[in-house]
CSV table of C-alpha atoms in Angstrom, one decimal:
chain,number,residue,atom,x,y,z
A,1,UNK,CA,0.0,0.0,0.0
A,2,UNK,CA,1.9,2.9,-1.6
A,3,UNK,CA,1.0,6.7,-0.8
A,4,UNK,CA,2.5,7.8,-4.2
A,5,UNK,CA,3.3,12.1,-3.4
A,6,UNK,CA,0.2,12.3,-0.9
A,7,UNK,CA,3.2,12.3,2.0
A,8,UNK,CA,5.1,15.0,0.2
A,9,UNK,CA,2.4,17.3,-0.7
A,10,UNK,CA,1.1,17.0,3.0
A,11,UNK,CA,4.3,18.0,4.4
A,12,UNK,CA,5.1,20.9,1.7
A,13,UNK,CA,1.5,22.2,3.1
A,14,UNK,CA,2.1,21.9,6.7
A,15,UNK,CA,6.0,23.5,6.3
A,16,UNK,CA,3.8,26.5,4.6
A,17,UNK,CA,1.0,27.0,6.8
A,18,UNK,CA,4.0,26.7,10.0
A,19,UNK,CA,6.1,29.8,7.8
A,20,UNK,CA,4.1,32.2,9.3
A,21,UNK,CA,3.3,31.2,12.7
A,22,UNK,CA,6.2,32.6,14.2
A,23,UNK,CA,5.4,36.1,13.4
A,24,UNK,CA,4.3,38.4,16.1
A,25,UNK,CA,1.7,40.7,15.0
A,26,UNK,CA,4.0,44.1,14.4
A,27,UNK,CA,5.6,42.0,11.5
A,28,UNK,CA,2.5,41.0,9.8
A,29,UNK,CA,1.8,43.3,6.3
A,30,UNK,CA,-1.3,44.5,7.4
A,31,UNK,CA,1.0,46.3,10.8
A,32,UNK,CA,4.4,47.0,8.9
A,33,UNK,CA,5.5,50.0,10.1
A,34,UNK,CA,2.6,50.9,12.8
A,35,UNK,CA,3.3,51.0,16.6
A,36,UNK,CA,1.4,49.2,19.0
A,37,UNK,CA,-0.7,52.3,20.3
A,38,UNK,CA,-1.3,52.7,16.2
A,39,UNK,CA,-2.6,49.9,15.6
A,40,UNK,CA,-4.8,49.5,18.5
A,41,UNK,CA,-6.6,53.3,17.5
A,42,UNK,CA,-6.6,52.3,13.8
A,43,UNK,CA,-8.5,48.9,15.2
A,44,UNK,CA,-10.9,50.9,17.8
A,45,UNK,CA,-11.8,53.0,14.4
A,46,UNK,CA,-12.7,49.8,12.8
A,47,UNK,CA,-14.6,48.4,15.3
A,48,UNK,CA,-16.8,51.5,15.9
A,49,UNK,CA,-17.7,51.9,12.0
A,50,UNK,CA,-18.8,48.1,12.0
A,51,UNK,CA,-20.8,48.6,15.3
A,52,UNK,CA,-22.5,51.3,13.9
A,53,UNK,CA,-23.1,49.8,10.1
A,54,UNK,CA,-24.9,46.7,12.6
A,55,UNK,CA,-26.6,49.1,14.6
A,56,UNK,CA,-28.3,50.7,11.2
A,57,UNK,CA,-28.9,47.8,10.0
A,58,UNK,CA,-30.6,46.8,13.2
A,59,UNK,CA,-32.7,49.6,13.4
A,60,UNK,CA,-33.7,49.5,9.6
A,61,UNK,CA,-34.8,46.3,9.7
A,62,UNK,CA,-37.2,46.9,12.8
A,63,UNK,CA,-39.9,49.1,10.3
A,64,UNK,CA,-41.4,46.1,8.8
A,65,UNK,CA,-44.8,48.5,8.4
A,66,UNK,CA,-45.2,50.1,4.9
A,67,UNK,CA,-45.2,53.4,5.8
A,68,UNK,CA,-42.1,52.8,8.2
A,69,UNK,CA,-43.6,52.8,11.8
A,70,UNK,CA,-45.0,56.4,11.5
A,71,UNK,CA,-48.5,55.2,12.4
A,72,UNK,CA,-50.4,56.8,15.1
A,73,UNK,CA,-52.2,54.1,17.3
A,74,UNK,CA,-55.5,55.8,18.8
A,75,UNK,CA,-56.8,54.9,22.3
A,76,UNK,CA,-60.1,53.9,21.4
């Protein structure tokens, strides 16, 4: 029972997925060149613009009426 290259292949993959586990994150491309304080700001920005894209999305999807939830409910 022979592999043929399955052995090889699966060891060429592995020694290039464990290249770039050593890196810290200052020497990734995305942080070349940024300090730590930089990064964390440029990440905060990031994560306020996504929380408020979700939080307009939330709220647009609440007016499932057809006039948008402007209706006046009487007492009666």
């Amino acid at each position: 029972m022979t592999r043929g290259n399955q052995r090889d292949l699966a060891r060429e993959k592995n020694q290039k997925n464990q290249k770039n586990k050593g890196q810290s994150a200052a020497d990734t491309d995305a942080n070349k060149g940024l300090s730590l304080q930089e990064r964390q700001l440029r990440d905060a920005a990031r994560m306020r613009e996504k929380q408020l894209l979700a939080q307009q999305k939330k709220t647009a999807g609440n007016n499932n009426e057809p006039d948008g939830g402007a209706t006046a409910k009487s007492g009666r």
